[in-house]
Tab-separated table of C-alpha atoms in Angstrom:
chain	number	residue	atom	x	y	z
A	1	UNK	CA	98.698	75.440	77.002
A	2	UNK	CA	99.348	73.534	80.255
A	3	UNK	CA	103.381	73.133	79.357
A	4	UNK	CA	103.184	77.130	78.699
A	5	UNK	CA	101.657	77.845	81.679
A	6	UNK	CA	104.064	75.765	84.046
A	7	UNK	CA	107.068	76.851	81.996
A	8	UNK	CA	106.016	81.060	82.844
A	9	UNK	CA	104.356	80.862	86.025
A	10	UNK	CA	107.598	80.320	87.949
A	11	UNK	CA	109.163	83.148	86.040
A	12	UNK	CA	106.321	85.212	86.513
A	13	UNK	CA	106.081	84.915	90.213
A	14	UNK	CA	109.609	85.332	90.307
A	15	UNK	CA	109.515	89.144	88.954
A	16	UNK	CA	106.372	89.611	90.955
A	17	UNK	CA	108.694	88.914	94.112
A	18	UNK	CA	111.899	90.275	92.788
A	19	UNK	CA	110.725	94.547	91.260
A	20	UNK	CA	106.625	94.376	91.717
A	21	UNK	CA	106.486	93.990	95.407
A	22	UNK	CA	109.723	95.698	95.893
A	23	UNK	CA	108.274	99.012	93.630
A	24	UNK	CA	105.149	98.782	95.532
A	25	UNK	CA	106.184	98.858	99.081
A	26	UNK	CA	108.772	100.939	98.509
A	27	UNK	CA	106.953	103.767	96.498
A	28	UNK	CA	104.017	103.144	99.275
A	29	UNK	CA	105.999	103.911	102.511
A	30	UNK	CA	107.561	107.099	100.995
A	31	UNK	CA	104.634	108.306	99.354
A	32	UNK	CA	102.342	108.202	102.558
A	33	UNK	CA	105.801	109.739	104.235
A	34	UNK	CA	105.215	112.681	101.463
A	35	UNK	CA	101.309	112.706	102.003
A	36	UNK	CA	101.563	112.933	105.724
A	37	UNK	CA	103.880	116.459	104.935
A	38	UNK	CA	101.990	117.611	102.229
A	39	UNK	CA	98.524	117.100	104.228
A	40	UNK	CA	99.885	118.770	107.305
A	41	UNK	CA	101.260	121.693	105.567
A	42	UNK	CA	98.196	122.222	103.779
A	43	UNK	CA	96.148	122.360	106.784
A	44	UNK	CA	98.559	124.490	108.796
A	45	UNK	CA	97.090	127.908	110.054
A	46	UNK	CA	100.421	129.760	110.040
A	47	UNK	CA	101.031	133.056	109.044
A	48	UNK	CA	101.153	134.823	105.277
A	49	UNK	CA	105.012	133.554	104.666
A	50	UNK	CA	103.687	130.134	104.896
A	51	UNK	CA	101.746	130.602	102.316
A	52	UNK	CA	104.091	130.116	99.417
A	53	UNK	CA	105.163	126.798	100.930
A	54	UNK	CA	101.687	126.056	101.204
A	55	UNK	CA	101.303	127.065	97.670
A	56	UNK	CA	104.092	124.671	96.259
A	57	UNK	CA	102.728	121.856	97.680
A	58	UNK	CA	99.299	122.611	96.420
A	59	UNK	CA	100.746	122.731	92.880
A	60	UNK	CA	102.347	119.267	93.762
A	61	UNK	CA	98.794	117.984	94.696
A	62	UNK	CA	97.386	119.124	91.411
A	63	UNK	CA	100.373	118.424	89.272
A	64	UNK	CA	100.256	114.799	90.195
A	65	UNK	CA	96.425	114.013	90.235
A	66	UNK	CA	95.957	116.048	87.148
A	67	UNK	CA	98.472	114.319	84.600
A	68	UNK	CA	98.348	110.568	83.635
A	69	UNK	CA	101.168	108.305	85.847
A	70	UNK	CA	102.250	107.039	82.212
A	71	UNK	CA	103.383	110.388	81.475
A	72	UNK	CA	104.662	111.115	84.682
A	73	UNK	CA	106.854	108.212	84.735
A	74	UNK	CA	108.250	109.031	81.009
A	75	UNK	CA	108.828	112.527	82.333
A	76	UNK	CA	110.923	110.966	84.928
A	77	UNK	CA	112.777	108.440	82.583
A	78	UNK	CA	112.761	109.465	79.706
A	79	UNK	CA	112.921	113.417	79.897
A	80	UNK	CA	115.317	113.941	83.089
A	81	UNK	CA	118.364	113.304	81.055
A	82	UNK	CA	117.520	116.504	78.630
A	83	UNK	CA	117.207	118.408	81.431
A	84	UNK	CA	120.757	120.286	80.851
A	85	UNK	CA	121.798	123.113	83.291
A	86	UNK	CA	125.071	123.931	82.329
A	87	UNK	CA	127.350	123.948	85.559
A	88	UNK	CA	124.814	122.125	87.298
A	89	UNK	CA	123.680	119.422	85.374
A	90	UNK	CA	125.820	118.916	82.011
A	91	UNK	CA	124.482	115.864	81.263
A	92	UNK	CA	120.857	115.979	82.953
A	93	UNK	CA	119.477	113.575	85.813
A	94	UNK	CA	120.060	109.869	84.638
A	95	UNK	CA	117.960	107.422	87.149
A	96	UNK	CA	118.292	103.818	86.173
A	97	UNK	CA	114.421	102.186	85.864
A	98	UNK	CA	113.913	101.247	88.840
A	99	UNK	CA	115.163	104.433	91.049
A	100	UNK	CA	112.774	106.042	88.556
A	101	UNK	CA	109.751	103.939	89.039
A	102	UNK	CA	110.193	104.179	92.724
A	103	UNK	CA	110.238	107.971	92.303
A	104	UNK	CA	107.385	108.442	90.787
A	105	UNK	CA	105.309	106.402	92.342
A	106	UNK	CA	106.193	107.697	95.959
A	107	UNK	CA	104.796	111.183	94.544
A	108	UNK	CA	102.055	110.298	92.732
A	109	UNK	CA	101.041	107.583	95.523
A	110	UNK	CA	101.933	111.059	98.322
A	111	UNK	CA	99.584	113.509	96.255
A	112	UNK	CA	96.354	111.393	96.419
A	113	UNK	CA	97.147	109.906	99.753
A	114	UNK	CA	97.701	113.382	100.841
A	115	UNK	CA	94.001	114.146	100.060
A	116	UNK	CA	92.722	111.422	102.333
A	117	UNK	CA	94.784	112.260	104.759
A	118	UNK	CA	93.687	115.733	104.826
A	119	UNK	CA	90.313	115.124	104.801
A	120	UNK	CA	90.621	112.501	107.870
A	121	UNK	CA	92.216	114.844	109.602
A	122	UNK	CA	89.476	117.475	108.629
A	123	UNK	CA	86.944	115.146	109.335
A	124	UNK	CA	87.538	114.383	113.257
A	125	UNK	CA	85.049	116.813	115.386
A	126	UNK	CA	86.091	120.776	115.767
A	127	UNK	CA	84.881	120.408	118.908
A	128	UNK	CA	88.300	118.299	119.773
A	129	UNK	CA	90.177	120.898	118.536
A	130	UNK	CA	88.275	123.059	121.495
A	131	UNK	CA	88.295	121.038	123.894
A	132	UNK	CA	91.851	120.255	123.951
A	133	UNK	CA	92.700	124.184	123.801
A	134	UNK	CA	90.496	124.534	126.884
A	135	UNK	CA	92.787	122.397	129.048
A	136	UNK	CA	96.279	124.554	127.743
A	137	UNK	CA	97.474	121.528	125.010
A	138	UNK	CA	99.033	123.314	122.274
A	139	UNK	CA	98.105	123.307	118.329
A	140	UNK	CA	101.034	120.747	117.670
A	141	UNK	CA	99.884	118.715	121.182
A	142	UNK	CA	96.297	118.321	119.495
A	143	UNK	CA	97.323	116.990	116.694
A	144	UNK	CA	99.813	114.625	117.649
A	145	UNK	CA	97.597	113.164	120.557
A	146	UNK	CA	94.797	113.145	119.865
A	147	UNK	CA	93.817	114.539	116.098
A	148	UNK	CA	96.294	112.173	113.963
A	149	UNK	CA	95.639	108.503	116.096
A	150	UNK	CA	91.887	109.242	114.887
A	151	UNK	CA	92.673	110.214	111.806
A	152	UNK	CA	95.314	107.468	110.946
A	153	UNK	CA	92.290	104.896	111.707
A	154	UNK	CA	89.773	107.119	109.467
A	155	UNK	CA	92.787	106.842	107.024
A	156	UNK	CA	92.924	102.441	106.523
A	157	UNK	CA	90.287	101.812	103.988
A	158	UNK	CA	90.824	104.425	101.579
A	159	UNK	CA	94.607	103.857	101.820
A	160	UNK	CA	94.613	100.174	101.676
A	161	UNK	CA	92.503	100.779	98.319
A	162	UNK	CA	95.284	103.014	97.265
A	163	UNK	CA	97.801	100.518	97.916
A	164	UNK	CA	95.985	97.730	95.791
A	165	UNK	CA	96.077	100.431	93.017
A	166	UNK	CA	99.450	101.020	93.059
A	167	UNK	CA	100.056	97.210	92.850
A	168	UNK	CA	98.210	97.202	89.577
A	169	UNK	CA	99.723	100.532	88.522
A	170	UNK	CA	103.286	98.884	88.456
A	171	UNK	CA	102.540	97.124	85.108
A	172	UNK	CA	103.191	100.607	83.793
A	173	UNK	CA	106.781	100.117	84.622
A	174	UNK	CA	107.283	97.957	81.749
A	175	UNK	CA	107.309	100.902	80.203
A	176	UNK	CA	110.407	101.993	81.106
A	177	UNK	CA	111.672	98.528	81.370
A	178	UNK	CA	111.530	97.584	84.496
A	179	UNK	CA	111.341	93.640	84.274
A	180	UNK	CA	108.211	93.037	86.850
A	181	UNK	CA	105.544	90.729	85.756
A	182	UNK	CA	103.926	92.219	82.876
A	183	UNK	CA	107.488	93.423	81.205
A	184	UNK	CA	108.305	89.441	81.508
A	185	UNK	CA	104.966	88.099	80.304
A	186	UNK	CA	105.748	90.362	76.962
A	187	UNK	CA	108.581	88.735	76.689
A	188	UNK	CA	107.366	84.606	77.423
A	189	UNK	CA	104.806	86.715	74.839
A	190	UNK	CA	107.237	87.219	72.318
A	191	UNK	CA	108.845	84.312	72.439
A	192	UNK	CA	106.315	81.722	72.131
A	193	UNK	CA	103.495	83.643	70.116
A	194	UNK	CA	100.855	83.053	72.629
A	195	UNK	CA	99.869	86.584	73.898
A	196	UNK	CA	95.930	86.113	75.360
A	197	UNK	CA	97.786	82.893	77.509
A	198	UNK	CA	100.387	85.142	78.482
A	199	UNK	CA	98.442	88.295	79.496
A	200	UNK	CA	95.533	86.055	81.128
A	201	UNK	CA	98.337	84.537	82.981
A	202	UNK	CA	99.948	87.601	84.618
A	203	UNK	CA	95.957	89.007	84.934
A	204	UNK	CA	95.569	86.355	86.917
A	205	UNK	CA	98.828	86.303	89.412
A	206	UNK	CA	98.212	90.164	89.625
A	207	UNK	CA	94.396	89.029	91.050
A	208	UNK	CA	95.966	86.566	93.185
A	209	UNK	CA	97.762	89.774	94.789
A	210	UNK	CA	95.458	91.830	95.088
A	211	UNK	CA	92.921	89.029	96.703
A	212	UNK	CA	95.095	88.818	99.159
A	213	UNK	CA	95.512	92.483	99.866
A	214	UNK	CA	91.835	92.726	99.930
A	215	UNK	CA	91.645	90.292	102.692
A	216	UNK	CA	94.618	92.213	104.852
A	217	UNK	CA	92.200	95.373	104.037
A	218	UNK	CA	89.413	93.516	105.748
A	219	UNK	CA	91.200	93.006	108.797
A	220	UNK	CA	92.858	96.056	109.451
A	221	UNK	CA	89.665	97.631	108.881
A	222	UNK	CA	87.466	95.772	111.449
A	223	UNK	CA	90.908	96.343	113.894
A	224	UNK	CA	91.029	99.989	113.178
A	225	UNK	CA	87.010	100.321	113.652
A	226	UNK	CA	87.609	98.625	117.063
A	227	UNK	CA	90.589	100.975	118.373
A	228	UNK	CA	88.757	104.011	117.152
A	229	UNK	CA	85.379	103.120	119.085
A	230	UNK	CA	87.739	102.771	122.236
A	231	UNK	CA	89.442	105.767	121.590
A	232	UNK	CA	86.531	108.279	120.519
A	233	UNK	CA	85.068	105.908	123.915
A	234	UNK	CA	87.536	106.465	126.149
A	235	UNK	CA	88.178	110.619	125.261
């Protein structure tokens, strides 16, 4: 068992550094890009022609926290290339695994970060909202001074959760062959017959990750806690 485990590990950690920490920071960043859009739109107050932007987006919110990420990610993959438009796309949209991965990730990661997003921003005092309108600051000023740097810091804990997710969620990428940890502990797992080793193994590593996370969480959540006092303070 010991020669097993010292004869995977490496190769293990390996694809955790090489496609699983790549596909999670990657898909992370442009997601909470996306979520910042899509919560902003959705809160906007503009007028009735925004409302069919505001209406896409909404179906993107649903869409994506209403359908498993397995299936969204063999939509992506696997179903793309069938999507033939003749003079447009002859031979459908071909991604290579990991452009795919990436892809879908980013929006399902953007849809349910948009929602806590949203409801930080929706959360911080109307009374802000007033106050800042009483002294001539703009919709757009609000928000950008003093609305988002409150709600960023409401934002940490939930997000940082939804980061460790997504590091977890990345074993689905085996699925479409993307060779991070769990696609190469099926294969040590084919090779040398010793599956409950194998899987325990990468288990294990993927714990080891997400420990760590966990303790980053910690941290930017007493830090965030102690520049929103002196904000909220301070205003």
């Amino acid at each position: 068992m010991w020669e097993i485990i010292t004869t995977s590990l490496p190769q293990l950690i390996v694809a955790g550094i090489k496609y699983t920490v790549p596909l999670s920071l990657i898909s992370f960043a442009l997601g909470l890009i996306l979520a910042l859009i899509t919560a902003l739109v959705r809160i906007s107050q503009k007028g009735k022609e925004f409302k069919i932007i505001k209406g896409i987006f909404n179906f993107y919110v649903w869409l994506f926290r209403s359908t498993p990420l397995l299936v969204q990610l063999f939509i992506v993959y696997f179903g793309l290339p069938y999507l033939v438009i003749p003079g447009i796309l002859d031979e459908g949209i071909k991604l290579t695994p990991f452009v795919a991965g990436v892809i879908t990730f980013s929006l399902n990661t953007g849809a349910y970060a948009s929602e806590t997003i949203r409801a930080a921003i929706t959360s911080v005092p109307q009374g802000q909202w007033e106050a800042a309108s009483s002294i001539g600051m703009t919709r757009g000023q609000t928000l950008r001074r003093i609305i988002l740097p409150q709600a960023i810091y409401l934002s940490v804990p939930p997000l940082a959760n939804s980061f460790i997710s997504l590091v977890k969620d990345t074993s689905l990428a085996a699925t479409i062959t993307i060779v991070e940890m769990f696609e190469v502990s099926q294969q040590i797992a084919a090779e040398n017959y010793q599956p409950l080793i194998m899987y325990s193994l990468v288990a294990l590593i993927y714990a080891v990750f997400c420990s760590l996370l966990t303790i980053g969480q910690h941290y930017l959540e007493k830090h965030s806690h102690r520049h929103l006092t002196k904000t909220v303070g301070g205003a």
